[in-house]
Structures are given as structure tokens and as C-alpha cells.
PDB file of N, CA and C in Angstrom:
ATOM      1  N   UNK N   1     -44.384 -31.755 -25.209  1.00 77.00           N
ATOM      2  CA  UNK N   1     -43.053 -32.299 -25.215  1.00 77.00           C
ATOM      3  C   UNK N   1     -42.425 -32.148 -23.837  1.00 77.00           C
ATOM      4  N   UNK N   2     -41.862 -33.209 -23.375  1.00 91.00           N
ATOM      5  CA  UNK N   2     -41.151 -33.143 -22.099  1.00 91.00           C
ATOM      6  C   UNK N   2     -39.664 -33.268 -22.348  1.00 91.00           C
ATOM      7  N   UNK N   3     -38.897 -32.600 -21.521  1.00 93.00           N
ATOM      8  CA  UNK N   3     -37.450 -32.645 -21.662  1.00 93.00           C
ATOM      9  C   UNK N   3     -36.820 -32.529 -20.276  1.00 93.00           C
ATOM     10  N   UNK N   4     -35.539 -32.809 -20.220  1.00 94.00           N
ATOM     11  CA  UNK N   4     -34.803 -32.616 -18.979  1.00 94.00           C
ATOM     12  C   UNK N   4     -33.563 -31.789 -19.278  1.00 94.00           C
ATOM     13  N   UNK N   5     -33.220 -30.931 -18.336  1.00 95.00           N
ATOM     14  CA  UNK N   5     -32.040 -30.098 -18.432  1.00 95.00           C
ATOM     15  C   UNK N   5     -31.087 -30.548 -17.344  1.00 95.00           C
ATOM     16  N   UNK N   6     -29.877 -30.898 -17.742  1.00 94.00           N
ATOM     17  CA  UNK N   6     -28.900 -31.371 -16.769  1.00 94.00           C
ATOM     18  C   UNK N   6     -27.524 -30.929 -17.185  1.00 94.00           C
ATOM     19  N   UNK N   7     -26.617 -30.998 -16.225  1.00 92.00           N
ATOM     20  CA  UNK N   7     -25.226 -30.639 -16.493  1.00 92.00           C
ATOM     21  C   UNK N   7     -24.458 -31.905 -16.809  1.00 92.00           C
ATOM     22  N   UNK N   8     -23.631 -31.828 -17.848  1.00 84.00           N
ATOM     23  CA  UNK N   8     -22.857 -32.991 -18.274  1.00 84.00           C
ATOM     24  C   UNK N   8     -21.936 -33.451 -17.145  1.00 84.00           C
ATOM     25  N   UNK N   9     -21.922 -34.742 -16.813  1.00 82.00           N
ATOM     26  CA  UNK N   9     -21.041 -35.208 -15.737  1.00 82.00           C
ATOM     27  C   UNK N   9     -19.587 -35.241 -16.186  1.00 82.00           C
ATOM     28  N   UNK N  10     -18.694 -35.201 -15.211  1.00 80.00           N
ATOM     29  CA  UNK N  10     -17.262 -35.271 -15.485  1.00 80.00           C
ATOM     30  C   UNK N  10     -16.919 -36.664 -15.984  1.00 80.00           C
ATOM     31  N   UNK N  11     -16.035 -36.741 -16.941  1.00 76.00           N
ATOM     32  CA  UNK N  11     -15.599 -38.013 -17.483  1.00 76.00           C
ATOM     33  C   UNK N  11     -14.843 -38.793 -16.395  1.00 76.00           C
ATOM     34  N   UNK N  12     -15.261 -40.010 -16.106  1.00 77.00           N
ATOM     35  CA  UNK N  12     -14.645 -40.801 -15.048  1.00 77.00           C
ATOM     36  C   UNK N  12     -13.290 -41.361 -15.461  1.00 77.00           C
ATOM     37  N   UNK N  13     -13.005 -41.398 -16.749  1.00 83.00           N
ATOM     38  CA  UNK N  13     -11.763 -41.985 -17.222  1.00 83.00           C
ATOM     39  C   UNK N  13     -10.611 -40.989 -17.278  1.00 83.00           C
ATOM     40  N   UNK N  14     -10.898 -39.697 -17.076  1.00 78.00           N
ATOM     41  CA  UNK N  14      -9.880 -38.672 -17.150  1.00 78.00           C
ATOM     42  C   UNK N  14     -10.022 -37.729 -15.976  1.00 78.00           C
ATOM     43  N   UNK N  15      -8.942 -37.056 -15.637  1.00 78.00           N
ATOM     44  CA  UNK N  15      -8.979 -36.159 -14.492  1.00 78.00           C
ATOM     45  C   UNK N  15      -9.459 -34.754 -14.864  1.00 78.00           C
ATOM     46  N   UNK N  16      -9.464 -34.420 -16.125  1.00 78.00           N
ATOM     47  CA  UNK N  16      -9.862 -33.082 -16.560  1.00 78.00           C
ATOM     48  C   UNK N  16     -11.357 -32.868 -16.472  1.00 78.00           C
ATOM     49  N   UNK N  17     -11.758 -31.613 -16.552  1.00 79.00           N
ATOM     50  CA  UNK N  17     -13.174 -31.254 -16.445  1.00 79.00           C
ATOM     51  C   UNK N  17     -13.678 -30.597 -17.729  1.00 79.00           C
ATOM     52  N   UNK N  18     -13.095 -30.972 -18.857  1.00 81.00           N
ATOM     53  CA  UNK N  18     -13.520 -30.377 -20.130  1.00 81.00           C
ATOM     54  C   UNK N  18     -14.974 -30.751 -20.413  1.00 81.00           C
ATOM     55  N   UNK N  19     -15.734 -29.784 -20.883  1.00 78.00           N
ATOM     56  CA  UNK N  19     -17.143 -29.915 -21.247  1.00 78.00           C
ATOM     57  C   UNK N  19     -18.051 -30.232 -20.045  1.00 78.00           C
ATOM     58  N   UNK N  20     -17.507 -30.185 -18.827  1.00 80.00           N
ATOM     59  CA  UNK N  20     -18.322 -30.484 -17.646  1.00 80.00           C
ATOM     60  C   UNK N  20     -19.207 -29.298 -17.261  1.00 80.00           C
ATOM     61  N   UNK N  21     -18.927 -28.137 -17.815  1.00 85.00           N
ATOM     62  CA  UNK N  21     -19.715 -26.947 -17.482  1.00 85.00           C
ATOM     63  C   UNK N  21     -20.902 -26.764 -18.428  1.00 85.00           C
ATOM     64  N   UNK N  22     -21.060 -27.605 -19.429  1.00 91.00           N
ATOM     65  CA  UNK N  22     -22.162 -27.484 -20.375  1.00 91.00           C
ATOM     66  C   UNK N  22     -23.468 -27.967 -19.762  1.00 91.00           C
ATOM     67  N   UNK N  23     -24.542 -27.340 -20.157  1.00 95.00           N
ATOM     68  CA  UNK N  23     -25.893 -27.764 -19.784  1.00 95.00           C
ATOM     69  C   UNK N  23     -26.547 -28.331 -21.021  1.00 95.00           C
ATOM     70  N   UNK N  24     -27.225 -29.466 -20.869  1.00 95.00           N
ATOM     71  CA  UNK N  24     -27.816 -30.182 -21.993  1.00 95.00           C
ATOM     72  C   UNK N  24     -29.322 -30.259 -21.814  1.00 95.00           C
ATOM     73  N   UNK N  25     -30.042 -29.962 -22.886  1.00 95.00           N
ATOM     74  CA  UNK N  25     -31.486 -30.148 -22.928  1.00 95.00           C
ATOM     75  C   UNK N  25     -31.728 -31.385 -23.775  1.00 95.00           C
ATOM     76  N   UNK N  26     -32.336 -32.397 -23.169  1.00 94.00           N
ATOM     77  CA  UNK N  26     -32.547 -33.679 -23.840  1.00 94.00           C
ATOM     78  C   UNK N  26     -34.035 -34.019 -23.740  1.00 94.00           C
ATOM     79  N   UNK N  27     -34.632 -34.398 -24.855  1.00 93.00           N
ATOM     80  CA  UNK N  27     -36.057 -34.690 -24.898  1.00 93.00           C
ATOM     81  C   UNK N  27     -36.330 -36.100 -24.385  1.00 93.00           C
ATOM     82  N   UNK N  28     -37.449 -36.275 -23.723  1.00 89.00           N
ATOM     83  CA  UNK N  28     -37.881 -37.584 -23.231  1.00 89.00           C
ATOM     84  C   UNK N  28     -38.448 -38.385 -24.401  1.00 89.00           C
ATOM     85  N   UNK N  29     -38.254 -39.689 -24.405  1.00 86.00           N
ATOM     86  CA  UNK N  29     -38.801 -40.495 -25.514  1.00 86.00           C
ATOM     87  C   UNK N  29     -40.332 -40.484 -25.494  1.00 86.00           C
ATOM     88  N   UNK N  30     -40.916 -40.284 -26.674  1.00 85.00           N
ATOM     89  CA  UNK N  30     -42.370 -40.253 -26.801  1.00 85.00           C
ATOM     90  C   UNK N  30     -42.946 -41.633 -27.083  1.00 85.00           C
ATOM     91  N   UNK N  31     -42.132 -42.522 -27.635  1.00 86.00           N
ATOM     92  CA  UNK N  31     -42.578 -43.873 -27.959  1.00 86.00           C
ATOM     93  C   UNK N  31     -41.638 -44.874 -27.303  1.00 86.00           C
ATOM     94  N   UNK N  32     -42.160 -46.043 -27.028  1.00 87.00           N
ATOM     95  CA  UNK N  32     -41.327 -47.113 -26.501  1.00 87.00           C
ATOM     96  C   UNK N  32     -40.470 -47.682 -27.630  1.00 87.00           C
ATOM     97  N   UNK N  33     -39.286 -48.128 -27.288  1.00 87.00           N
ATOM     98  CA  UNK N  33     -38.417 -48.735 -28.287  1.00 87.00           C
ATOM     99  C   UNK N  33     -38.857 -50.184 -28.515  1.00 87.00           C
ATOM    100  N   UNK N  34     -38.738 -50.631 -29.741  1.00 88.00           N
ATOM    101  CA  UNK N  34     -39.123 -52.005 -30.067  1.00 88.00           C
ATOM    102  C   UNK N  34     -38.045 -52.621 -30.953  1.00 88.00           C
ATOM    103  N   UNK N  35     -37.988 -53.926 -30.942  1.00 90.00           N
ATOM    104  CA  UNK N  35     -36.980 -54.642 -31.719  1.00 90.00           C
ATOM    105  C   UNK N  35     -37.386 -54.696 -33.186  1.00 90.00           C
ATOM    106  N   UNK N  36     -36.409 -54.461 -34.056  1.00 86.00           N
ATOM    107  CA  UNK N  36     -36.631 -54.571 -35.486  1.00 86.00           C
ATOM    108  C   UNK N  36     -36.728 -56.067 -35.844  1.00 86.00           C
ATOM    109  N   UNK N  37     -37.742 -56.493 -36.583  1.00 87.00           N
ATOM    110  CA  UNK N  37     -37.904 -57.915 -36.856  1.00 87.00           C
ATOM    111  C   UNK N  37     -36.777 -58.507 -37.708  1.00 87.00           C
ATOM    112  N   UNK N  38     -36.160 -57.710 -38.564  1.00 88.00           N
ATOM    113  CA  UNK N  38     -35.124 -58.236 -39.444  1.00 88.00           C
ATOM    114  C   UNK N  38     -33.756 -58.302 -38.759  1.00 88.00           C
ATOM    115  N   UNK N  39     -33.320 -57.199 -38.180  1.00 89.00           N
ATOM    116  CA  UNK N  39     -31.972 -57.135 -37.610  1.00 89.00           C
ATOM    117  C   UNK N  39     -31.945 -57.337 -36.096  1.00 89.00           C
ATOM    118  N   UNK N  40     -33.056 -57.072 -35.416  1.00 87.00           N
ATOM    119  CA  UNK N  40     -33.087 -57.233 -33.970  1.00 87.00           C
ATOM    120  C   UNK N  40     -32.618 -55.995 -33.222  1.00 87.00           C
ATOM    121  N   UNK N  41     -32.308 -54.912 -33.913  1.00 89.00           N
ATOM    122  CA  UNK N  41     -31.873 -53.696 -33.256  1.00 89.00           C
ATOM    123  C   UNK N  41     -33.075 -53.005 -32.610  1.00 89.00           C
ATOM    124  N   UNK N  42     -32.836 -52.338 -31.515  1.00 87.00           N
ATOM    125  CA  UNK N  42     -33.907 -51.596 -30.840  1.00 87.00           C
ATOM    126  C   UNK N  42     -34.004 -50.212 -31.449  1.00 87.00           C
ATOM    127  N   UNK N  43     -35.221 -49.761 -31.694  1.00 84.00           N
ATOM    128  CA  UNK N  43     -35.429 -48.443 -32.271  1.00 84.00           C
ATOM    129  C   UNK N  43     -36.868 -48.021 -32.171  1.00 84.00           C
ATOM    130  N   UNK N  44     -37.140 -46.784 -32.563  1.00 84.00           N
ATOM    131  CA  UNK N  44     -38.499 -46.270 -32.566  1.00 84.00           C
ATOM    132  C   UNK N  44     -38.608 -45.198 -33.643  1.00 84.00           C
ATOM    133  N   UNK N  45     -39.798 -44.731 -33.867  1.00 82.00           N
ATOM    134  CA  UNK N  45     -40.034 -43.701 -34.857  1.00 82.00           C
ATOM    135  C   UNK N  45     -39.895 -42.296 -34.293  1.00 82.00           C
ATOM    136  N   UNK N  46     -39.528 -42.194 -33.031  1.00 84.00           N
ATOM    137  CA  UNK N  46     -39.409 -40.909 -32.364  1.00 84.00           C
ATOM    138  C   UNK N  46     -38.043 -40.300 -32.652  1.00 84.00           C
ATOM    139  N   UNK N  47     -38.008 -39.217 -33.430  1.00 84.00           N
ATOM    140  CA  UNK N  47     -36.742 -38.578 -33.752  1.00 84.00           C
ATOM    141  C   UNK N  47     -36.319 -37.542 -32.716  1.00 84.00           C
ATOM    142  N   UNK N  48     -37.235 -37.081 -31.869  1.00 85.00           N
ATOM    143  CA  UNK N  48     -36.897 -36.087 -30.848  1.00 85.00           C
ATOM    144  C   UNK N  48     -35.948 -36.656 -29.801  1.00 85.00           C
ATOM    145  N   UNK N  49     -35.985 -37.968 -29.568  1.00 84.00           N
ATOM    146  CA  UNK N  49     -35.123 -38.552 -28.544  1.00 84.00           C
ATOM    147  C   UNK N  49     -33.658 -38.552 -28.966  1.00 84.00           C
ATOM    148  N   UNK N  50     -33.382 -38.274 -30.234  1.00 85.00           N
ATOM    149  CA  UNK N  50     -32.008 -38.209 -30.730  1.00 85.00           C
ATOM    150  C   UNK N  50     -31.397 -36.818 -30.593  1.00 85.00           C
ATOM    151  N   UNK N  51     -32.209 -35.828 -30.216  1.00 89.00           N
ATOM    152  CA  UNK N  51     -31.762 -34.441 -30.171  1.00 89.00           C
ATOM    153  C   UNK N  51     -31.206 -34.109 -28.793  1.00 89.00           C
ATOM    154  N   UNK N  52     -30.004 -33.523 -28.793  1.00 93.00           N
ATOM    155  CA  UNK N  52     -29.398 -32.987 -27.573  1.00 93.00           C
ATOM    156  C   UNK N  52     -28.952 -31.565 -27.878  1.00 93.00           C
ATOM    157  N   UNK N  53     -29.473 -30.594 -27.148  1.00 95.00           N
ATOM    158  CA  UNK N  53     -29.091 -29.204 -27.331  1.00 95.00           C
ATOM    159  C   UNK N  53     -28.161 -28.815 -26.193  1.00 95.00           C
ATOM    160  N   UNK N  54     -27.049 -28.169 -26.525  1.00 95.00           N
ATOM    161  CA  UNK N  54     -26.038 -27.793 -25.535  1.00 95.00           C
ATOM    162  C   UNK N  54     -26.063 -26.296 -25.309  1.00 95.00           C
ATOM    163  N   UNK N  55     -25.990 -25.889 -24.033  1.00 96.00           N
ATOM    164  CA  UNK N  55     -26.027 -24.487 -23.651  1.00 96.00           C
ATOM    165  C   UNK N  55     -24.890 -24.211 -22.680  1.00 96.00           C
ATOM    166  N   UNK N  56     -24.496 -22.949 -22.604  1.00 93.00           N
ATOM    167  CA  UNK N  56     -23.419 -22.554 -21.702  1.00 93.00           C
ATOM    168  C   UNK N  56     -23.869 -22.411 -20.264  1.00 93.00           C
ATOM    169  N   UNK N  57     -25.131 -22.040 -20.047  1.00 93.00           N
ATOM    170  CA  UNK N  57     -25.641 -21.842 -18.687  1.00 93.00           C
ATOM    171  C   UNK N  57     -27.013 -22.504 -18.544  1.00 93.00           C
ATOM    172  N   UNK N  58     -27.386 -22.698 -17.305  1.00 94.00           N
ATOM    173  CA  UNK N  58     -28.694 -23.269 -17.015  1.00 94.00           C
ATOM    174  C   UNK N  58     -29.796 -22.297 -17.411  1.00 94.00           C
ATOM    175  N   UNK N  59     -29.561 -21.004 -17.206  1.00 95.00           N
ATOM    176  CA  UNK N  59     -30.560 -20.005 -17.529  1.00 95.00           C
ATOM    177  C   UNK N  59     -30.842 -19.963 -19.033  1.00 95.00           C
ATOM    178  N   UNK N  60     -29.810 -20.154 -19.843  1.00 96.00           N
ATOM    179  CA  UNK N  60     -29.992 -20.153 -21.295  1.00 96.00           C
ATOM    180  C   UNK N  60     -30.824 -21.350 -21.724  1.00 96.00           C
ATOM    181  N   UNK N  61     -30.574 -22.509 -21.133  1.00 95.00           N
ATOM    182  CA  UNK N  61     -31.346 -23.700 -21.466  1.00 95.00           C
ATOM    183  C   UNK N  61     -32.802 -23.543 -21.029  1.00 95.00           C
ATOM    184  N   UNK N  62     -33.008 -22.974 -19.852  1.00 95.00           N
ATOM    185  CA  UNK N  62     -34.377 -22.764 -19.357  1.00 95.00           C
ATOM    186  C   UNK N  62     -35.115 -21.733 -20.211  1.00 95.00           C
ATOM    187  N   UNK N  63     -34.405 -20.693 -20.643  1.00 96.00           N
ATOM    188  CA  UNK N  63     -35.030 -19.666 -21.486  1.00 96.00           C
ATOM    189  C   UNK N  63     -35.429 -20.255 -22.835  1.00 96.00           C
ATOM    190  N   UNK N  64     -34.611 -21.132 -23.403  1.00 96.00           N
ATOM    191  CA  UNK N  64     -34.949 -21.796 -24.666  1.00 96.00           C
ATOM    192  C   UNK N  64     -36.208 -22.655 -24.498  1.00 96.00           C
ATOM    193  N   UNK N  65     -36.260 -23.401 -23.392  1.00 96.00           N
ATOM    194  CA  UNK N  65     -37.428 -24.261 -23.144  1.00 96.00           C
ATOM    195  C   UNK N  65     -38.685 -23.428 -22.972  1.00 96.00           C
ATOM    196  N   UNK N  66     -38.578 -22.314 -22.258  1.00 95.00           N
ATOM    197  CA  UNK N  66     -39.747 -21.452 -22.059  1.00 95.00           C
ATOM    198  C   UNK N  66     -40.179 -20.790 -23.365  1.00 95.00           C
ATOM    199  N   UNK N  67     -39.220 -20.415 -24.187  1.00 96.00           N
ATOM    200  CA  UNK N  67     -39.544 -19.742 -25.457  1.00 96.00           C
ATOM    201  C   UNK N  67     -40.334 -20.642 -26.393  1.00 96.00           C
ATOM    202  N   UNK N  68     -39.969 -21.927 -26.434  1.00 94.00           N
ATOM    203  CA  UNK N  68     -40.612 -22.853 -27.362  1.00 94.00           C
ATOM    204  C   UNK N  68     -41.664 -23.740 -26.693  1.00 94.00           C
ATOM    205  N   UNK N  69     -42.034 -23.447 -25.457  1.00 94.00           N
ATOM    206  CA  UNK N  69     -43.122 -24.172 -24.795  1.00 94.00           C
ATOM    207  C   UNK N  69     -42.776 -25.609 -24.433  1.00 94.00           C
ATOM    208  N   UNK N  70     -41.542 -25.863 -24.126  1.00 93.00           N
ATOM    209  CA  UNK N  70     -41.109 -27.207 -23.768  1.00 93.00           C
ATOM    210  C   UNK N  70     -41.206 -27.354 -22.257  1.00 93.00           C
ATOM    211  N   UNK N  71     -41.870 -28.392 -21.809  1.00 94.00           N
ATOM    212  CA  UNK N  71     -41.994 -28.670 -20.382  1.00 94.00           C
ATOM    213  C   UNK N  71     -40.696 -29.337 -19.916  1.00 94.00           C
ATOM    214  N   UNK N  72     -39.817 -28.560 -19.304  1.00 95.00           N
ATOM    215  CA  UNK N  72     -38.485 -29.049 -18.947  1.00 95.00           C
ATOM    216  C   UNK N  72     -38.320 -29.149 -17.437  1.00 95.00           C
ATOM    217  N   UNK N  73     -37.668 -30.218 -17.006  1.00 94.00           N
ATOM    218  CA  UNK N  73     -37.342 -30.427 -15.607  1.00 94.00           C
ATOM    219  C   UNK N  73     -35.833 -30.250 -15.457  1.00 94.00           C
ATOM    220  N   UNK N  74     -35.418 -29.407 -14.509  1.00 95.00           N
ATOM    221  CA  UNK N  74     -34.005 -29.135 -14.314  1.00 95.00           C
ATOM    222  C   UNK N  74     -33.458 -30.050 -13.221  1.00 95.00           C
ATOM    223  N   UNK N  75     -32.389 -30.774 -13.553  1.00 94.00           N
ATOM    224  CA  UNK N  75     -31.694 -31.630 -12.589  1.00 94.00           C
ATOM    225  C   UNK N  75     -30.401 -30.932 -12.195  1.00 94.00           C
ATOM    226  N   UNK N  76     -30.363 -30.411 -10.973  1.00 88.00           N
ATOM    227  CA  UNK N  76     -29.196 -29.674 -10.505  1.00 88.00           C
ATOM    228  C   UNK N  76     -28.236 -30.638  -9.825  1.00 88.00           C
ATOM    229  N   UNK N  77     -26.964 -30.531 -10.180  1.00 84.00           N
ATOM    230  CA  UNK N  77     -25.928 -31.376  -9.598  1.00 84.00           C
ATOM    231  C   UNK N  77     -25.430 -30.721  -8.321  1.00 84.00           C
ATOM    232  N   UNK N  78     -25.307 -31.474  -7.224  1.00 84.00           N
ATOM    233  CA  UNK N  78     -24.774 -30.863  -6.009  1.00 84.00           C
ATOM    234  C   UNK N  78     -23.319 -30.433  -6.214  1.00 84.00           C
ATOM    235  N   UNK N  79     -22.875 -29.406  -5.503  1.00 81.00           N
ATOM    236  CA  UNK N  79     -21.499 -28.932  -5.698  1.00 81.00           C
ATOM    237  C   UNK N  79     -20.475 -29.990  -5.287  1.00 81.00           C
ATOM    238  N   UNK N  80     -19.396 -30.046  -6.040  1.00 79.00           N
ATOM    239  CA  UNK N  80     -18.336 -31.021  -5.732  1.00 79.00           C
ATOM    240  C   UNK N  80     -17.469 -30.511  -4.593  1.00 79.00           C
ATOM    241  N   UNK N  81     -17.199 -31.385  -3.652  1.00 84.00           N
ATOM    242  CA  UNK N  81     -16.297 -31.051  -2.557  1.00 84.00           C
ATOM    243  C   UNK N  81     -15.031 -31.867  -2.721  1.00 84.00           C
ATOM    244  N   UNK N  82     -13.917 -31.190  -2.761  1.00 80.00           N
ATOM    245  CA  UNK N  82     -12.646 -31.876  -2.890  1.00 80.00           C
ATOM    246  C   UNK N  82     -12.087 -32.221  -1.523  1.00 80.00           C
ATOM    247  N   UNK N  83     -11.568 -33.405  -1.399  1.00 83.00           N
ATOM    248  CA  UNK N  83     -10.912 -33.821  -0.171  1.00 83.00           C
ATOM    249  C   UNK N  83      -9.407 -33.761  -0.436  1.00 83.00           C
ATOM    250  N   UNK N  84      -8.817 -32.647  -0.046  1.00 84.00           N
ATOM    251  CA  UNK N  84      -7.408 -32.435  -0.308  1.00 84.00           C
ATOM    252  C   UNK N  84      -6.589 -33.177   0.758  1.00 84.00           C
ATOM    253  N   UNK N  85      -5.647 -33.958   0.292  1.00 85.00           N
ATOM    254  CA  UNK N  85      -4.799 -34.732   1.183  1.00 85.00           C
ATOM    255  C   UNK N  85      -3.357 -34.578   0.758  1.00 85.00           C
ATOM    256  N   UNK N  86      -2.499 -34.684   1.715  1.00 88.00           N
ATOM    257  CA  UNK N  86      -1.065 -34.690   1.450  1.00 88.00           C
ATOM    258  C   UNK N  86      -0.512 -36.056   1.879  1.00 88.00           C
ATOM    259  N   UNK N  87       0.563 -36.440   1.256  1.00 89.00           N
ATOM    260  CA  UNK N  87       1.192 -37.727   1.615  1.00 89.00           C
ATOM    261  C   UNK N  87       1.640 -37.723   3.072  1.00 89.00           C
ATOM    262  N   UNK N  88       2.027 -36.578   3.585  1.00 88.00           N
ATOM    263  CA  UNK N  88       2.491 -36.476   4.983  1.00 88.00           C
ATOM    264  C   UNK N  88       1.367 -36.750   5.980  1.00 88.00           C
ATOM    265  N   UNK N  89       0.123 -36.598   5.572  1.00 85.00           N
ATOM    266  CA  UNK N  89      -0.997 -36.849   6.469  1.00 85.00           C
ATOM    267  C   UNK N  89      -1.092 -38.332   6.862  1.00 85.00           C
ATOM    268  N   UNK N  90      -0.498 -39.232   6.100  1.00 85.00           N
ATOM    269  CA  UNK N  90      -0.519 -40.641   6.432  1.00 85.00           C
ATOM    270  C   UNK N  90       0.313 -40.954   7.681  1.00 85.00           C
ATOM    271  N   UNK N  91       1.212 -40.089   8.050  1.00 89.00           N
ATOM    272  CA  UNK N  91       2.138 -40.356   9.164  1.00 89.00           C
ATOM    273  C   UNK N  91       1.860 -39.473  10.390  1.00 89.00           C
ATOM    274  N   UNK N  92       0.722 -38.876  10.491  1.00 80.00           N
ATOM    275  CA  UNK N  92       0.381 -38.052  11.671  1.00 80.00           C
ATOM    276  C   UNK N  92      -0.165 -38.915  12.770  1.00 80.00           C
TER     277      UNK N  92
END
């Protein structure tokens, strides 16, 4: 089983950072998705691709993957740099 561990991105529609500190373990799809002949919806028989496990830290997610033998790749997000500006800076 392959999986990826990543940090949830900040919601672009809001200024808050709620749930942005969570780490998610998400399994890679084992089967290709195919169209259902009756309805036309895309789907597969792979139920692992529907699972998302949430952890408080990266170490906890990595420890879970190691404990259960999951081959996990960690995607680290670069640190955010804020560009602080004041309205008065427009007139310097």
C-alpha cells in the first residue's frame, strides 16, 4: 500500500487558519477509475482511496504508517512568509 502524508492547505476563501495544522494520511488509488455504464459516474472498486486519516503532527502520521507497514511519502510544505505592509508605505 502506498500513501502520502501532507499538511492540509489553508482555505483560500477565508483568512483563518483553522484545521491548517492537521496532517493527513491519504492512500494512493490502487485501481484506475472507470465510467459506470448505466449512470456514467466515475468510480472504482478500491475502497482505500476513500480513506483519509487525520493526525495532529507529522511524527504521529509517520509512526502510524511505520506501525502498519504503509509505504508513505511525506510532502512537507515550505514555511509561510508574511509580507507585512502598512498603508503609509504607499506614500514613501
